mmCIF file of C-alpha atoms in Angstrom:
data_model
loop_
_atom_site.group_PDB
_atom_site.id
_atom_site.type_symbol
_atom_site.label_atom_id
_atom_site.label_comp_id
_atom_site.label_asym_id
_atom_site.label_seq_id
_atom_site.Cartn_x
_atom_site.Cartn_y
_atom_site.Cartn_z
ATOM 1 C CA MET A 1421 12.297 4.172 11.966
ATOM 2 C CA THR A 1422 11.808 0.962 14.762
ATOM 3 C CA ASP A 1423 13.926 -2.562 14.078
ATOM 4 C CA GLU A 1424 10.033 -3.632 14.954
ATOM 5 C CA ILE A 1425 8.719 -1.766 11.760
ATOM 6 C CA ARG A 1426 11.892 -1.995 9.623
ATOM 7 C CA ARG A 1427 12.748 -5.891 10.320
ATOM 8 C CA GLY A 1428 12.589 -8.262 7.496
ATOM 9 C CA ARG A 1429 10.949 -11.454 7.543
ATOM 10 C CA GLN A 1430 13.748 -13.082 8.720
ATOM 11 C CA GLY A 1431 14.970 -11.057 11.820
ATOM 12 C CA ALA A 1432 16.958 -9.106 9.523
ATOM 13 C CA VAL A 1433 16.304 -5.324 9.601
ATOM 14 C CA LYS A 1434 14.837 -4.112 5.975
ATOM 15 C CA PRO A 1435 17.234 -1.451 4.449
ATOM 16 C CA PHE A 1436 15.821 1.172 2.420
ATOM 17 C CA SER A 1437 14.396 0.047 -1.488
ATOM 18 C CA ILE A 1438 12.519 0.988 -4.489
ATOM 19 C CA ALA A 1439 9.066 -1.383 -3.222
ATOM 20 C CA MET A 1440 9.573 1.255 -0.404
ATOM 21 C CA ALA A 1441 8.946 4.035 -2.865
ATOM 22 C CA LEU A 1442 5.665 2.893 -4.971
ATOM 23 C CA ARG A 1443 2.821 5.007 -3.507
ATOM 24 C CA ARG A 1444 5.619 7.070 -1.879
ATOM 25 C CA ALA A 1445 4.340 10.510 -2.500
ATOM 26 C CA ILE A 1446 6.993 12.448 -1.129
ATOM 27 C CA VAL A 1447 10.055 10.828 -0.320
ATOM 28 C CA ALA A 1448 13.627 11.940 0.188
ATOM 29 C CA ILE A 1449 14.950 10.994 -3.026
ATOM 30 C CA ALA A 1450 18.832 10.271 -3.843
ATOM 31 C CA PHE A 1451 19.228 12.957 -5.790
ATOM 32 C CA VAL A 1452 18.788 16.455 -6.190
ATOM 33 C CA CYS A 1453 16.715 17.733 -9.165
ATOM 34 C CA VAL A 1454 14.602 21.280 -9.474
ATOM 35 C CA THR A 1455 11.606 21.678 -11.426
ATOM 36 C CA SER A 1456 8.250 23.422 -11.665
ATOM 37 C CA ALA A 1457 5.010 22.849 -10.343
ATOM 38 C CA ASN A 1458 2.362 25.263 -10.638
ATOM 39 C CA GLY A 1459 4.424 28.190 -11.446
ATOM 40 C CA MET A 1460 6.608 27.414 -8.154
ATOM 41 C CA GLU A 1461 10.653 26.104 -8.040
ATOM 42 C CA PHE A 1462 10.743 23.476 -5.526
ATOM 43 C CA VAL A 1463 14.089 21.101 -4.355
ATOM 44 C CA ASN A 1464 13.101 17.175 -3.611
ATOM 45 C CA PRO A 1465 13.341 16.244 -0.732
ATOM 46 C CA LEU A 1466 10.090 17.502 0.074
ATOM 47 C CA TRP A 1467 9.835 15.472 3.507
ATOM 48 C CA THR A 1468 13.119 15.258 5.303
ATOM 49 C CA ASN A 1469 11.810 12.586 7.730
ATOM 50 C CA GLU A 1470 11.613 8.918 6.471
ATOM 51 C CA VAL A 1471 7.698 8.434 4.682
ATOM 52 C CA TYR A 1472 7.517 4.785 3.370
ATOM 53 C CA ASP A 1473 4.884 2.492 2.008
ATOM 54 C CA ALA A 1474 3.178 5.580 1.445
ATOM 55 C CA SER A 1475 -0.316 6.298 0.271
ATOM 56 C CA TRP A 1476 -2.307 9.920 -0.125
ATOM 57 C CA MET A 1477 -5.674 11.083 -0.615
ATOM 58 C CA ARG A 1478 -7.156 14.501 -1.358
ATOM 59 C CA ALA A 1479 -10.404 15.780 0.823
ATOM 60 C CA ASN A 1480 -13.475 16.785 -0.948
ATOM 61 C CA ASP A 1481 -11.548 20.787 0.032
ATOM 62 C CA GLY A 1482 -8.745 20.012 -1.709
ATOM 63 C CA THR A 1483 -6.413 19.070 0.922
ATOM 64 C CA TYR A 1484 -3.938 16.756 0.134
ATOM 65 C CA TYR A 1485 -3.266 13.776 2.585
ATOM 66 C CA LEU A 1486 -0.222 11.133 3.211
ATOM 67 C CA VAL A 1487 0.450 8.041 5.589
ATOM 68 C CA SER A 1488 2.870 5.713 5.698
ATOM 69 C CA THR A 1489 4.358 2.681 7.721
ATOM 70 C CA GLU A 1490 5.979 5.062 9.760
ATOM 71 C CA ARG A 1491 2.563 6.132 10.804
ATOM 72 C CA GLU A 1492 2.449 10.375 11.199
ATOM 73 C CA VAL A 1493 -0.059 11.978 9.074
ATOM 74 C CA LEU A 1494 1.526 14.861 6.985
ATOM 75 C CA LYS A 1495 -1.186 17.494 4.851
ATOM 76 C CA SER A 1496 -0.620 19.669 1.917
ATOM 77 C CA GLU A 1497 -2.491 22.508 0.370
ATOM 78 C CA ASP A 1498 -0.189 22.422 -3.521
ATOM 79 C CA PHE A 1499 1.001 18.939 -2.944
ATOM 80 C CA ILE A 1500 4.366 20.317 -2.649
ATOM 81 C CA HIS A 1501 4.831 22.022 1.064
ATOM 82 C CA TRP A 1502 3.750 19.664 3.579
ATOM 83 C CA THR A 1503 3.257 19.719 7.541
ATOM 84 C CA SER A 1504 2.399 17.088 10.020
ATOM 85 C CA ALA A 1505 -1.425 16.898 11.096
ATOM 86 C CA ALA A 1506 -0.744 13.977 13.830
ATOM 87 C CA PRO A 1507 1.865 11.914 14.313
ATOM 88 C CA ASP A 1508 -0.078 8.619 14.514
ATOM 89 C CA PHE A 1509 -2.929 7.600 12.704
ATOM 90 C CA PHE A 1510 -3.786 5.322 14.858
ATOM 91 C CA SER A 1511 -6.413 5.811 18.124
ATOM 92 C CA GLN A 1512 -4.513 4.763 21.118
ATOM 93 C CA GLU A 1513 -7.135 2.034 21.720
ATOM 94 C CA ALA A 1514 -6.571 0.934 18.210
ATOM 95 C CA LEU A 1515 -3.005 0.597 18.692
ATOM 96 C CA THR A 1516 -3.327 -1.340 21.995
ATOM 97 C CA GLN A 1517 -5.319 -3.760 20.835
ATOM 98 C CA ILE A 1518 -2.759 -4.352 17.666
ATOM 99 C CA ARG A 1519 0.347 -4.750 19.985
ATOM 100 C CA ARG A 1520 -1.912 -7.679 22.032
ATOM 101 C CA ARG A 1521 -1.751 -9.471 18.616
ATOM 102 C CA TRP A 1522 0.620 -8.038 16.250
ATOM 103 C CA THR A 1523 4.885 -7.259 15.395
ATOM 104 C CA ASN A 1524 4.686 -5.135 12.526
ATOM 105 C CA ILE A 1525 2.494 -2.357 10.898
ATOM 106 C CA TRP A 1526 3.147 -1.830 7.474
ATOM 107 C CA ALA A 1527 1.452 -0.220 4.075
ATOM 108 C CA PRO A 1528 -1.679 1.487 4.636
ATOM 109 C CA LYS A 1529 -3.804 2.506 2.017
ATOM 110 C CA ILE A 1530 -5.628 5.756 2.888
ATOM 111 C CA MET A 1531 -8.982 6.841 0.971
ATOM 112 C CA ASP A 1532 -12.366 8.268 1.887
ATOM 113 C CA PHE A 1533 -14.606 5.442 1.061
ATOM 114 C CA ASN A 1534 -17.833 7.497 -0.584
ATOM 115 C CA GLY A 1535 -16.505 10.652 -0.755
ATOM 116 C CA LYS A 1536 -18.484 11.772 1.279
ATOM 117 C CA GLY A 1537 -16.716 11.727 4.625
ATOM 118 C CA ASP A 1538 -16.317 8.196 5.550
ATOM 119 C CA TYR A 1539 -12.195 8.141 5.539
ATOM 120 C CA ARG A 1540 -10.678 4.545 5.640
ATOM 121 C CA ILE A 1541 -7.131 3.100 6.542
ATOM 122 C CA TYR A 1542 -6.375 -0.345 5.309
ATOM 123 C CA VAL A 1543 -3.393 -1.445 6.734
ATOM 124 C CA ALA A 1544 -1.428 -4.459 6.805
ATOM 125 C CA HIS A 1545 -0.100 -6.519 9.785
ATOM 126 C CA ASN A 1546 2.134 -8.955 10.398
ATOM 127 C CA SER A 1547 4.443 -11.382 13.015
ATOM 128 C CA ASN A 1548 5.335 -14.273 9.795
ATOM 129 C CA ASP A 1549 4.679 -15.591 6.729
ATOM 130 C CA LEU A 1550 1.338 -17.051 7.365
ATOM 131 C CA HIS A 1551 0.055 -14.510 10.435
ATOM 132 C CA ALA A 1552 -0.340 -11.785 7.857
ATOM 133 C CA ALA A 1553 -3.815 -9.590 7.345
ATOM 134 C CA ILE A 1554 -4.864 -6.998 6.091
ATOM 135 C CA TYR A 1555 -7.552 -4.707 8.416
ATOM 136 C CA VAL A 1556 -9.444 -1.537 7.580
ATOM 137 C CA TYR A 1557 -9.728 1.638 10.913
ATOM 138 C CA ARG A 1558 -12.179 4.592 10.250
ATOM 139 C CA SER A 1559 -12.261 7.965 11.287
ATOM 140 C CA THR A 1560 -14.540 10.795 10.675
ATOM 141 C CA THR A 1561 -11.634 13.442 9.813
ATOM 142 C CA PRO A 1562 -8.870 12.881 7.239
ATOM 143 C CA GLU A 1563 -6.665 13.533 10.510
ATOM 144 C CA GLY A 1564 -7.998 10.816 13.177
ATOM 145 C CA PRO A 1565 -7.674 9.076 14.910
ATOM 146 C CA TYR A 1566 -8.342 5.865 13.072
ATOM 147 C CA GLY A 1567 -10.006 2.942 15.229
ATOM 148 C CA ASP A 1568 -12.921 0.302 14.933
ATOM 149 C CA GLY A 1569 -10.302 -2.219 13.057
ATOM 150 C CA ARG A 1570 -11.494 -5.062 11.372
ATOM 151 C CA MET A 1571 -9.631 -7.857 10.087
ATOM 152 C CA ILE A 1572 -10.434 -8.265 6.364
ATOM 153 C CA VAL A 1573 -8.117 -11.431 4.864
ATOM 154 C CA TYR A 1574 -6.063 -13.718 6.266
ATOM 155 C CA GLY A 1575 -3.015 -15.190 5.803
ATOM 156 C CA ALA A 1576 -3.623 -18.298 7.722
ATOM 157 C CA GLU A 1577 -6.733 -18.759 6.360
ATOM 158 C CA THR A 1578 -6.314 -18.907 3.078
ATOM 159 C CA GLY A 1579 -2.689 -20.326 2.465
ATOM 160 C CA ILE A 1580 -1.468 -17.166 1.029
ATOM 161 C CA GLU A 1581 2.010 -15.732 2.081
ATOM 162 C CA ASP A 1582 2.509 -12.690 3.451
ATOM 163 C CA THR A 1583 -0.857 -10.887 3.273
ATOM 164 C CA ILE A 1584 0.759 -7.178 3.470
ATOM 165 C CA ASP A 1585 0.664 -4.755 0.909
ATOM 166 C CA PRO A 1586 -2.905 -3.431 0.093
ATOM 167 C CA ASP A 1587 -4.433 -1.344 -2.893
ATOM 168 C CA VAL A 1588 -8.005 -1.413 -2.458
ATOM 169 C CA ILE A 1589 -9.623 -0.144 -6.093
ATOM 170 C CA ARG A 1590 -13.606 0.411 -7.429
ATOM 171 C CA ASP A 1591 -13.717 -0.899 -10.934
ATOM 172 C CA PRO A 1592 -16.538 1.671 -12.299
ATOM 173 C CA GLN A 1593 -17.161 -0.565 -14.883
ATOM 174 C CA THR A 1594 -19.448 -2.579 -12.483
ATOM 175 C CA GLY A 1595 -19.040 -0.400 -9.504
ATOM 176 C CA LYS A 1596 -17.281 -3.923 -7.700
ATOM 177 C CA TRP A 1597 -14.627 -2.928 -5.063
ATOM 178 C CA TRP A 1598 -11.467 -4.582 -4.879
ATOM 179 C CA LEU A 1599 -8.843 -5.079 -2.143
ATOM 180 C CA PHE A 1600 -5.476 -6.133 -3.874
ATOM 181 C CA PHE A 1601 -2.567 -8.067 -1.415
ATOM 182 C CA GLY A 1602 0.170 -10.124 -1.502
ATOM 183 C CA SER A 1603 3.967 -10.713 -1.742
ATOM 184 C CA ILE A 1604 5.938 -13.701 -1.539
ATOM 185 C CA GLY A 1605 3.208 -15.663 -2.162
ATOM 186 C CA GLY A 1606 1.280 -13.977 -5.277
ATOM 187 C CA ASP A 1607 -0.296 -10.958 -5.464
ATOM 188 C CA TYR A 1608 -4.492 -11.585 -5.428
ATOM 189 C CA ALA A 1609 -7.362 -9.434 -5.187
ATOM 190 C CA ILE A 1610 -10.077 -10.068 -3.555
ATOM 191 C CA GLU A 1611 -13.889 -8.908 -4.037
ATOM 192 C CA LEU A 1612 -15.180 -6.410 -1.034
ATOM 193 C CA ALA A 1613 -18.730 -6.260 0.231
ATOM 194 C CA SER A 1614 -20.477 -2.927 -0.600
ATOM 195 C CA ASP A 1615 -19.895 -1.174 2.603
ATOM 196 C CA GLY A 1616 -15.553 -2.104 1.577
ATOM 197 C CA LEU A 1617 -15.600 -3.649 5.716
ATOM 198 C CA SER A 1618 -15.610 -7.189 4.867
ATOM 199 C CA VAL A 1619 -15.078 -9.362 1.858
ATOM 200 C CA ALA A 1620 -18.278 -9.970 -0.490
ATOM 201 C CA SER A 1621 -19.954 -13.398 0.625
ATOM 202 C CA GLY A 1622 -18.435 -16.268 -1.136
ATOM 203 C CA ALA A 1623 -15.739 -14.094 -2.348
ATOM 204 C CA LYS A 1624 -12.607 -16.375 -3.139
ATOM 205 C CA PRO A 1625 -8.503 -14.683 -3.597
ATOM 206 C CA ILE A 1626 -8.141 -13.983 -7.260
ATOM 207 C CA HIS A 1627 -4.381 -14.524 -9.014
ATOM 208 C CA VAL A 1628 -3.239 -11.209 -10.403
ATOM 209 C CA ALA A 1629 0.363 -12.032 -10.850
ATOM 210 C CA GLY A 1630 3.620 -12.964 -9.228
ATOM 211 C CA LEU A 1631 4.905 -16.036 -8.248
ATOM 212 C CA LYS A 1632 5.793 -18.052 -4.771
ATOM 213 C CA ARG A 1633 9.122 -17.460 -3.642
ATOM 214 C CA ARG A 1634 10.393 -20.881 -4.023
ATOM 215 C CA GLU A 1635 8.963 -20.632 -7.991
ATOM 216 C CA SER A 1636 11.453 -17.661 -9.101
ATOM 217 C CA LEU A 1637 15.166 -17.370 -9.334
ATOM 218 C CA ARG A 1638 16.522 -14.638 -7.490
ATOM 219 C CA ARG A 1639 12.644 -13.361 -7.367
ATOM 220 C CA TRP A 1640 12.710 -11.805 -10.393
ATOM 221 C CA CYS A 1641 9.059 -12.986 -10.607
ATOM 222 C CA VAL A 1642 8.286 -12.191 -6.843
ATOM 223 C CA TYR A 1643 6.319 -9.229 -6.614
ATOM 224 C CA GLU A 1644 5.296 -6.727 -3.588
ATOM 225 C CA GLY A 1645 4.042 -3.611 -3.095
ATOM 226 C CA THR A 1646 1.554 -3.592 -5.583
ATOM 227 C CA SER A 1647 -0.470 -0.219 -6.664
ATOM 228 C CA ILE A 1648 -3.516 -0.652 -9.665
ATOM 229 C CA ILE A 1649 -3.679 3.183 -11.715
ATOM 230 C CA ARG A 1650 -5.893 3.702 -14.205
ATOM 231 C CA HIS A 1651 -4.875 5.793 -16.898
ATOM 232 C CA GLY A 1652 -7.351 5.794 -20.662
ATOM 233 C CA ASP A 1653 -8.674 2.905 -21.114
ATOM 234 C CA TRP A 1654 -6.236 1.174 -19.551
ATOM 235 C CA TRP A 1655 -5.194 -0.456 -15.868
ATOM 236 C CA TYR A 1656 -1.733 -0.603 -15.043
ATOM 237 C CA TYR A 1657 -0.165 -2.789 -12.867
ATOM 238 C CA LEU A 1658 2.940 -2.002 -10.467
ATOM 239 C CA ALA A 1659 5.136 -4.030 -8.276
ATOM 240 C CA GLY A 1660 8.536 -3.953 -7.052
ATOM 241 C CA ALA A 1661 10.705 -7.534 -7.774
ATOM 242 C CA GLY A 1662 13.449 -9.265 -7.515
ATOM 243 C CA GLU A 1663 15.913 -8.968 -4.683
ATOM 244 C CA TRP A 1664 15.125 -6.145 -2.220
ATOM 245 C CA TRP A 1665 18.279 -5.812 -0.363
ATOM 246 C CA THR A 1666 20.378 -5.450 -3.666
ATOM 247 C CA ARG A 1667 20.550 -2.342 -6.194
ATOM 248 C CA ASN A 1668 18.926 -5.192 -8.491
ATOM 249 C CA TYR A 1669 15.413 -4.151 -6.905
ATOM 250 C CA ARG A 1670 12.688 -2.751 -9.744
ATOM 251 C CA ILE A 1671 9.513 -1.829 -10.717
ATOM 252 C CA VAL A 1672 7.478 -3.793 -12.825
ATOM 253 C CA CYS A 1673 4.621 -2.560 -14.870
ATOM 254 C CA GLY A 1674 1.704 -4.480 -16.406
ATOM 255 C CA ARG A 1675 -1.223 -2.920 -17.584
ATOM 256 C CA SER A 1676 -4.679 -4.656 -19.069
ATOM 257 C CA ARG A 1677 -7.933 -4.067 -20.002
ATOM 258 C CA ASN A 1678 -9.491 -5.463 -17.039
ATOM 259 C CA LEU A 1679 -8.908 -4.837 -14.123
ATOM 260 C CA LEU A 1680 -8.444 -8.708 -12.882
ATOM 261 C CA GLY A 1681 -6.058 -8.233 -15.920
ATOM 262 C CA PRO A 1682 -4.516 -10.445 -18.022
ATOM 263 C CA TYR A 1683 -1.859 -7.948 -17.008
ATOM 264 C CA LEU A 1684 1.133 -7.918 -20.005
ATOM 265 C CA ASP A 1685 4.225 -5.868 -20.459
ATOM 266 C CA ARG A 1686 5.556 -4.299 -23.335
ATOM 267 C CA GLU A 1687 6.821 -7.907 -24.644
ATOM 268 C CA GLY A 1688 3.456 -8.817 -24.035
ATOM 269 C CA ASN A 1689 4.355 -11.468 -21.827
#
């Protein structure tokens, strides 16, 4: 992992934290366990290199693909045995353009946007708290290379600090696409255009959860790494909270009948 990617907002190198595991499908975890899946025994870790801030998708042919802040593309037929499909998901042209403007590349979200081979990676670029943005890149294959970068939302324009950690969700009730993002400035959602390549006309960020850093004692309610999951009739909101540089870091969870909340924990808060 390069210092360029691991470097935190104040210039310190970010250590490993639970938040990095929120969207990880496979990681080198701190303990070893033996379990069974599809009749096969396996032992974690499933991949020994660093894979953090990761997301995955399943292609139409059944192959699983996973990407992370490391930018390597992994693939698997069974979600257990993984191989490298590409050393970097960006095209060289896209990477050159990124380096001209941005310092960091974080937390990619990979998906087949329409289920018909329109592969996307939504990813955060930032250089400081407000010079941070979510971009989308496209490819005709899951392995990439991904290019044609387009900015979706920019912190310097919205005033939202740390516009990072994207998650893209379609609301099946309305058919609308939503981008969730945010961190020390709160977690937000904004409606996307029907093609997912820009913000919907007239759309504004909607505050979903989390406080600004200065509003929360020891960052307990300053969330990052947003993941939204549909299960049954509920939407579940997952995020990291606390001091990412200590063992006090934790995963928080709330649920709601509505994609945009309000999300409540088990105490109803």
